[in-house]
CSV table of N, CA, C and O in Angstrom, one decimal:
chain,number,residue,atom,x,y,z
A,1,MET,N,11.3,18.1,24.9
A,1,MET,CA,12.2,18.7,25.8
A,1,MET,C,12.4,20.2,25.5
A,1,MET,O,12.5,20.5,24.3
A,2,ARG,N,12.3,21.0,26.5
A,2,ARG,CA,12.5,22.4,26.2
A,2,ARG,C,13.9,22.8,26.0
A,2,ARG,O,14.8,22.2,26.6
A,3,SER,N,14.2,23.7,25.1
A,3,SER,CA,15.5,24.1,24.9
A,3,SER,C,16.0,25.0,26.0
A,3,SER,O,15.2,25.8,26.6
A,4,LYS,N,17.2,24.9,26.3
A,4,LYS,CA,17.8,25.7,27.4
A,4,LYS,C,18.2,27.1,26.9
A,4,LYS,O,18.8,27.2,25.9
A,5,LYS,N,17.8,28.1,27.6
A,5,LYS,CA,18.2,29.5,27.3
A,5,LYS,C,19.6,29.8,27.8
A,5,LYS,O,19.9,29.6,28.9
A,6,HIS,N,20.4,30.2,26.9
A,6,HIS,CA,21.8,30.6,27.2
A,6,HIS,C,21.9,32.0,27.5
A,6,HIS,O,21.4,32.9,26.7
A,7,ILE,N,22.4,32.4,28.7
A,7,ILE,CA,22.5,33.8,29.1
A,7,ILE,C,24.0,34.2,29.0
A,7,ILE,O,24.8,33.5,29.6
A,8,LEU,N,24.2,35.3,28.3
A,8,LEU,CA,25.6,35.8,28.2
A,8,LEU,C,25.6,37.2,28.8
A,8,LEU,O,24.6,37.9,28.8
A,9,PHE,N,26.8,37.6,29.2
A,9,PHE,CA,27.0,39.0,29.6
A,9,PHE,C,27.0,39.8,28.3
A,9,PHE,O,27.3,39.3,27.3
A,10,PRO,N,26.6,41.1,28.4
A,10,PRO,CA,26.5,41.9,27.2
A,10,PRO,C,27.7,41.9,26.4
A,10,PRO,O,27.6,41.8,25.1
A,11,LYS,N,28.9,42.0,26.9
A,11,LYS,CA,30.1,42.1,26.1
A,11,LYS,C,30.3,40.8,25.3
A,11,LYS,O,30.7,40.8,24.2
A,12,GLN,N,30.0,39.6,26.0
A,12,GLN,CA,30.1,38.3,25.3
A,12,GLN,C,29.1,38.2,24.2
A,12,GLN,O,29.4,37.6,23.1
A,13,GLN,N,27.9,38.7,24.4
A,13,GLN,CA,26.9,38.7,23.4
A,13,GLN,C,27.3,39.5,22.2
A,13,GLN,O,27.1,39.1,21.0
A,14,VAL,N,27.9,40.7,22.4
A,14,VAL,CA,28.4,41.5,21.3
A,14,VAL,C,29.5,40.8,20.5
A,14,VAL,O,29.5,40.8,19.3
A,15,LEU,N,30.4,40.1,21.2
A,15,LEU,CA,31.4,39.3,20.5
A,15,LEU,C,30.8,38.2,19.6
A,15,LEU,O,31.2,38.0,18.5
A,16,LEU,N,29.8,37.6,20.2
A,16,LEU,CA,29.1,36.5,19.4
A,16,LEU,C,28.4,37.1,18.2
A,16,LEU,O,28.4,36.5,17.1
A,17,GLU,N,27.8,38.2,18.4
A,17,GLU,CA,27.1,38.9,17.2
A,17,GLU,C,28.1,39.4,16.2
A,17,GLU,O,27.9,39.2,15.0
A,18,GLU,N,29.3,39.8,16.6
A,18,GLU,CA,30.3,40.2,15.6
A,18,GLU,C,30.8,39.0,14.9
A,18,GLU,O,31.0,39.1,13.7
A,19,PHE,N,31.0,37.9,15.6
A,19,PHE,CA,31.4,36.7,15.0
A,19,PHE,C,30.4,36.2,13.9
A,19,PHE,O,30.7,35.9,12.8
A,20,GLY,N,29.1,36.3,14.3
A,20,GLY,CA,28.0,36.0,13.3
A,20,GLY,C,28.0,36.9,12.1
A,20,GLY,O,27.9,36.4,11.0
A,21,ASN,N,28.2,38.2,12.3
A,21,ASN,CA,28.3,39.2,11.2
A,21,ASN,C,29.5,38.8,10.3
A,21,ASN,O,29.3,39.0,9.1
A,22,ARG,N,30.6,38.4,10.9
A,22,ARG,CA,31.7,38.1,10.0
A,22,ARG,C,31.5,36.8,9.2
A,22,ARG,O,31.9,36.7,8.1
A,23,ILE,N,30.8,35.9,9.8
A,23,ILE,CA,30.4,34.7,9.0
A,23,ILE,C,29.5,35.1,7.9
A,23,ILE,O,29.6,34.6,6.7
A,24,ALA,N,28.5,35.9,8.1
A,24,ALA,CA,27.6,36.4,7.1
A,24,ALA,C,28.3,37.1,6.0
A,24,ALA,O,28.1,36.9,4.8
A,25,LEU,N,29.3,38.0,6.4
A,25,LEU,CA,30.1,38.7,5.4
A,25,LEU,C,30.9,37.7,4.6
A,25,LEU,O,31.0,37.9,3.3
A,26,ALA,N,31.5,36.7,5.2
A,26,ALA,CA,32.3,35.7,4.5
A,26,ALA,C,31.4,35.0,3.5
A,26,ALA,O,31.8,34.7,2.3
A,27,ARG,N,30.2,34.7,3.9
A,27,ARG,CA,29.3,34.0,2.9
A,27,ARG,C,29.0,34.9,1.7
A,27,ARG,O,29.0,34.5,0.6
A,28,LYS,N,28.7,36.1,2.0
A,28,LYS,CA,28.3,37.1,0.9
A,28,LYS,C,29.5,37.3,0.0
A,28,LYS,O,29.4,37.5,-1.2
A,29,ARG,N,30.7,37.4,0.6
A,29,ARG,CA,31.9,37.6,-0.3
A,29,ARG,C,32.1,36.5,-1.2
A,29,ARG,O,32.6,36.6,-2.3
A,30,ARG,N,31.7,35.3,-0.8
A,30,ARG,CA,31.8,34.1,-1.7
A,30,ARG,C,30.6,33.9,-2.6
A,30,ARG,O,30.5,33.0,-3.4
A,31,ARG,N,29.7,34.9,-2.5
A,31,ARG,CA,28.5,34.9,-3.3
A,31,ARG,C,27.7,33.6,-3.2
A,31,ARG,O,27.2,33.0,-4.1
A,32,LEU,N,27.6,33.2,-1.9
A,32,LEU,CA,26.8,32.0,-1.6
A,32,LEU,C,25.5,32.4,-1.0
A,32,LEU,O,25.5,33.3,-0.1
A,33,THR,N,24.4,31.8,-1.3
A,33,THR,CA,23.2,32.1,-0.7
A,33,THR,C,23.1,31.3,0.7
A,33,THR,O,23.8,30.4,0.9
A,34,ALA,N,22.2,31.8,1.5
A,34,ALA,CA,22.0,31.2,2.8
A,34,ALA,C,21.5,29.7,2.6
A,34,ALA,O,22.0,28.8,3.3
A,35,THR,N,20.7,29.5,1.6
A,35,THR,CA,20.3,28.1,1.3
A,35,THR,C,21.4,27.2,0.9
A,35,THR,O,21.5,26.1,1.4
A,36,GLN,N,22.3,27.7,0.1
A,36,GLN,CA,23.5,26.9,-0.3
A,36,GLN,C,24.4,26.5,0.9
A,36,GLN,O,24.8,25.4,1.0
A,37,VAL,N,24.7,27.5,1.7
A,37,VAL,CA,25.5,27.3,2.8
A,37,VAL,C,24.8,26.3,3.8
A,37,VAL,O,25.4,25.4,4.3
A,38,ALA,N,23.6,26.6,4.1
A,38,ALA,CA,22.8,25.7,5.0
A,38,ALA,C,22.8,24.2,4.5
A,38,ALA,O,23.1,23.3,5.3
A,39,GLU,N,22.5,24.1,3.2
A,39,GLU,CA,22.5,22.7,2.7
A,39,GLU,C,23.9,22.0,2.8
A,39,GLU,O,24.0,20.9,3.2
A,40,ARG,N,24.9,22.8,2.4
A,40,ARG,CA,26.3,22.2,2.5
A,40,ARG,C,26.7,21.9,3.9
A,40,ARG,O,27.6,21.0,4.1
A,41,ALA,N,26.2,22.7,4.8
A,41,ALA,CA,26.6,22.5,6.2
A,41,ALA,C,25.7,21.5,7.0
A,41,ALA,O,25.9,21.3,8.2
A,42,ALA,N,24.7,21.0,6.3
A,42,ALA,CA,23.8,20.1,6.8
A,42,ALA,C,23.0,20.6,8.0
A,42,ALA,O,22.8,20.0,9.0
A,43,ILE,N,22.6,21.9,7.9
A,43,ILE,CA,21.8,22.6,8.9
A,43,ILE,C,20.6,23.2,8.1
A,43,ILE,O,20.6,23.3,6.9
A,44,ASP,N,19.6,23.7,8.9
A,44,ASP,CA,18.5,24.4,8.2
A,44,ASP,C,18.8,25.9,8.1
A,44,ASP,O,19.7,26.4,8.8
A,45,ARG,N,18.1,26.6,7.3
A,45,ARG,CA,18.3,28.0,7.1
A,45,ARG,C,18.1,28.8,8.4
A,45,ARG,O,18.8,29.8,8.7
A,46,GLY,N,17.2,28.3,9.3
A,46,GLY,CA,17.0,29.0,10.5
A,46,GLY,C,18.2,28.9,11.4
A,46,GLY,O,18.5,29.9,12.1
A,47,THR,N,18.9,27.8,11.4
A,47,THR,CA,20.1,27.6,12.2
A,47,THR,C,21.2,28.6,11.6
A,47,THR,O,21.9,29.2,12.4
A,48,LEU,N,21.3,28.6,10.3
A,48,LEU,CA,22.3,29.5,9.7
A,48,LEU,C,22.0,31.0,10.1
A,48,LEU,O,22.8,31.8,10.4
A,49,ARG,N,20.7,31.3,10.1
A,49,ARG,CA,20.3,32.7,10.4
A,49,ARG,C,20.7,33.0,11.9
A,49,ARG,O,21.2,34.0,12.2
A,50,ALA,N,20.5,32.0,12.8
A,50,ALA,CA,20.8,32.1,14.2
A,50,ALA,C,22.3,32.3,14.3
A,50,ALA,O,22.8,33.1,15.1
A,51,ILE,N,23.1,31.6,13.6
A,51,ILE,CA,24.6,31.7,13.6
A,51,ILE,C,24.9,33.1,13.2
A,51,ILE,O,25.7,33.8,13.8
A,52,GLU,N,24.4,33.6,12.1
A,52,GLU,CA,24.7,34.9,11.5
A,52,GLU,C,24.3,36.0,12.4
A,52,GLU,O,24.8,37.1,12.4
A,53,GLN,N,23.3,35.8,13.3
A,53,GLN,CA,22.8,36.8,14.2
A,53,GLN,C,23.5,36.7,15.6
A,53,GLN,O,23.3,37.5,16.4
A,54,GLY,N,24.3,35.7,15.7
A,54,GLY,CA,25.1,35.5,17.0
A,54,GLY,C,24.3,34.9,18.1
A,54,GLY,O,24.5,35.3,19.3
A,55,SER,N,23.4,34.0,17.8
A,55,SER,CA,22.6,33.3,18.8
A,55,SER,C,23.5,32.4,19.7
A,55,SER,O,24.2,31.6,19.1
A,56,PRO,N,23.5,32.5,21.0
A,56,PRO,CA,24.3,31.6,21.8
A,56,PRO,C,23.7,30.2,21.9
A,56,PRO,O,24.4,29.3,22.5
A,57,SER,N,22.6,29.9,21.4
A,57,SER,CA,22.0,28.6,21.5
A,57,SER,C,22.4,27.6,20.4
A,57,SER,O,22.1,26.4,20.5
A,58,VAL,N,23.2,28.1,19.4
A,58,VAL,CA,23.6,27.2,18.3
A,58,VAL,C,24.8,26.4,18.7
A,58,VAL,O,25.7,27.0,19.4
A,59,SER,N,24.8,25.2,18.4
A,59,SER,CA,26.0,24.3,18.8
A,59,SER,C,27.2,24.7,18.1
A,59,SER,O,27.2,25.2,16.9
A,60,ILE,N,28.3,24.5,18.7
A,60,ILE,CA,29.6,24.8,18.1
A,60,ILE,C,29.9,23.9,16.9
A,60,ILE,O,30.5,24.4,15.9
A,61,GLY,N,29.3,22.7,16.9
A,61,GLY,CA,29.4,21.9,15.7
A,61,GLY,C,28.7,22.5,14.4
A,61,GLY,O,29.3,22.5,13.3
A,62,ALA,N,27.6,23.2,14.6
A,62,ALA,CA,27.0,23.9,13.5
A,62,ALA,C,27.8,25.1,13.0
A,62,ALA,O,28.0,25.3,11.8
A,63,PHE,N,28.4,25.8,14.0
A,63,PHE,CA,29.4,26.9,13.6
A,63,PHE,C,30.5,26.3,12.8
A,63,PHE,O,30.9,26.8,11.7
A,64,ILE,N,31.1,25.2,13.2
A,64,ILE,CA,32.3,24.6,12.6
A,64,ILE,C,31.9,24.1,11.2
A,64,ILE,O,32.6,24.3,10.2
A,65,ASN,N,30.7,23.5,11.0
A,65,ASN,CA,30.2,23.1,9.7
A,65,ASN,C,30.1,24.3,8.7
A,65,ASN,O,30.5,24.1,7.6
A,66,VAL,N,29.6,25.4,9.2
A,66,VAL,CA,29.5,26.6,8.4
A,66,VAL,C,30.9,27.1,8.0
A,66,VAL,O,31.1,27.4,6.8
A,67,LEU,N,31.8,27.1,9.0
A,67,LEU,CA,33.1,27.6,8.7
A,67,LEU,C,33.8,26.7,7.6
A,67,LEU,O,34.5,27.1,6.8
A,68,LYS,N,33.5,25.4,7.7
A,68,LYS,CA,34.1,24.4,6.7
A,68,LYS,C,33.6,24.7,5.3
A,68,LYS,O,34.3,24.8,4.4
A,69,VAL,N,32.3,25.0,5.2
A,69,VAL,CA,31.7,25.3,3.9
A,69,VAL,C,32.3,26.6,3.3
A,69,VAL,O,32.6,26.7,2.1
A,70,LEU,N,32.7,27.5,4.2
A,70,LEU,CA,33.3,28.8,3.8
A,70,LEU,C,34.8,28.7,3.6
A,70,LEU,O,35.4,29.6,3.2
A,71,GLY,N,35.3,27.5,3.9
A,71,GLY,CA,36.8,27.3,3.8
A,71,GLY,C,37.5,28.0,4.9
A,71,GLY,O,38.7,28.3,4.8
A,72,LEU,N,36.9,28.2,6.1
A,72,LEU,CA,37.5,28.9,7.2
A,72,LEU,C,37.7,28.0,8.4
A,72,LEU,O,38.0,28.5,9.5
A,73,GLN,N,37.5,26.7,8.3
A,73,GLN,CA,37.5,25.8,9.4
A,73,GLN,C,38.9,25.9,10.2
A,73,GLN,O,38.9,25.7,11.4
A,74,ASN,N,39.9,26.1,9.5
A,74,ASN,CA,41.3,26.1,10.1
A,74,ASN,C,41.5,27.4,10.9
A,74,ASN,O,42.4,27.5,11.7
A,75,GLU,N,40.7,28.4,10.6
A,75,GLU,CA,40.8,29.7,11.3
A,75,GLU,C,40.4,29.6,12.8
A,75,GLU,O,40.9,30.4,13.6
A,76,ILE,N,39.6,28.6,13.1
A,76,ILE,CA,39.1,28.5,14.5
A,76,ILE,C,40.3,28.1,15.4
A,76,ILE,O,40.3,28.5,16.6
A,77,THR,N,41.3,27.5,14.9
A,77,THR,CA,42.4,27.1,15.7
A,77,THR,C,43.3,28.3,16.1
A,77,THR,O,44.0,28.2,17.1
A,78,LYS,N,43.1,29.4,15.4
A,78,LYS,CA,43.9,30.6,15.8
A,78,LYS,C,43.3,31.2,17.1
A,78,LYS,O,44.0,32.0,17.7
A,79,LEU,N,42.1,30.9,17.5
A,79,LEU,CA,41.5,31.5,18.7
A,79,LEU,C,42.4,31.2,19.9
A,79,LEU,O,42.5,32.1,20.7
A,80,LEU,N,42.9,30.0,20.1
A,80,LEU,CA,43.7,29.7,21.2
A,80,LEU,C,45.1,29.5,20.9
A,80,LEU,O,45.8,28.9,21.7
A,81,GLU,N,45.6,30.0,19.8
A,81,GLU,CA,47.0,29.8,19.4
A,81,GLU,C,47.9,30.4,20.5
A,81,GLU,O,48.9,29.8,20.9
A,82,GLU,N,47.6,31.6,20.9
A,82,GLU,CA,48.3,32.2,22.0
A,82,GLU,C,47.4,32.3,23.2
A,82,GLU,O,46.2,32.6,23.0
A,83,ASP,N,47.9,32.0,24.3
A,83,ASP,CA,47.1,32.0,25.5
A,83,ASP,C,47.9,32.7,26.6
A,83,ASP,O,48.5,32.1,27.5
A,84,PRO,N,48.0,34.1,26.5
A,84,PRO,CA,48.8,34.9,27.4
A,84,PRO,C,48.5,34.7,28.9
A,84,PRO,O,49.4,34.6,29.7
A,85,VAL,N,47.2,34.6,29.2
A,85,VAL,CA,46.8,34.4,30.6
A,85,VAL,C,47.3,33.0,31.1
A,85,VAL,O,47.9,32.9,32.2
A,86,GLY,N,47.0,32.0,30.3
A,86,GLY,CA,47.4,30.7,30.7
A,86,GLY,C,48.9,30.5,30.8
A,86,GLY,O,49.4,29.9,31.8
A,87,ARG,N,49.6,31.2,29.9
A,87,ARG,CA,51.1,31.1,30.0
A,87,ARG,C,51.6,31.8,31.3
A,87,ARG,O,52.5,31.3,31.9
A,88,LYS,N,51.0,33.0,31.6
A,88,LYS,CA,51.4,33.7,32.9
A,88,LYS,C,51.1,32.8,34.1
A,88,LYS,O,52.0,32.7,35.0
A,89,LEU,N,50.0,32.2,34.1
A,89,LEU,CA,49.6,31.3,35.2
A,89,LEU,C,50.6,30.2,35.3
A,89,LEU,O,51.1,29.8,36.4
A,90,GLN,N,51.0,29.6,34.2
A,90,GLN,CA,51.9,28.5,34.2
A,90,GLN,C,53.3,29.0,34.7
A,90,GLN,O,53.9,28.3,35.5
A,91,ASP,N,53.7,30.1,34.2
A,91,ASP,CA,55.0,30.7,34.6
A,91,ASP,C,55.0,30.9,36.1
A,91,ASP,O,56.0,30.7,36.8
A,92,LEU,N,53.9,31.5,36.7
A,92,LEU,CA,53.8,31.7,38.1
A,92,LEU,C,53.9,30.4,38.9
A,92,LEU,O,54.6,30.4,40.0
A,93,ARG,N,53.3,29.4,38.4
A,93,ARG,CA,53.3,28.1,39.1
A,93,ARG,C,54.7,27.6,39.1
A,93,ARG,O,55.2,27.0,40.1
A,94,LEU,N,55.4,27.7,38.0
A,94,LEU,CA,56.8,27.2,37.8
A,94,LEU,C,57.7,28.0,38.8
A,94,LEU,O,58.6,27.4,39.4
A,95,MET,N,57.5,29.3,38.9
A,95,MET,CA,58.3,30.2,39.7
A,95,MET,C,58.1,29.8,41.2
A,95,MET,O,59.0,29.9,42.0
A,96,ASN,N,56.9,29.5,41.6
A,96,ASN,CA,56.5,29.2,43.0
A,96,ASN,C,57.1,27.8,43.4
A,96,ASN,O,57.2,27.5,44.6
A,97,LYS,N,57.4,27.0,42.5
A,97,LYS,CA,58.0,25.7,42.8
A,97,LYS,C,59.4,25.8,43.3
A,97,LYS,O,59.9,24.9,44.0
A,98,ASN,N,60.1,26.8,42.9
A,98,ASN,CA,61.5,27.0,43.3
A,98,ASN,C,61.6,27.5,44.7
A,98,ASN,O,61.2,28.2,45.3
């Protein structure tokens, strides 16, 4: 089966690359090698390299496994802690019901 190519808009690709760079920096701050992190995350080094480079084809599960190894798995919940757009939409719907 051929792998599906994921296409992102340039700004989203930059965000993903920044995320990957932050993961690489977190690994280096902990003085862990790529091999150590990959083994502990149950992925191969190529997948870790793809994560650190911001590849959109890596599964979210692989990202989460790497974050767990780095002790950062709970940080992912902060992404949607606040949802200002969703809250505004909800408030508008509530206002329109009256």
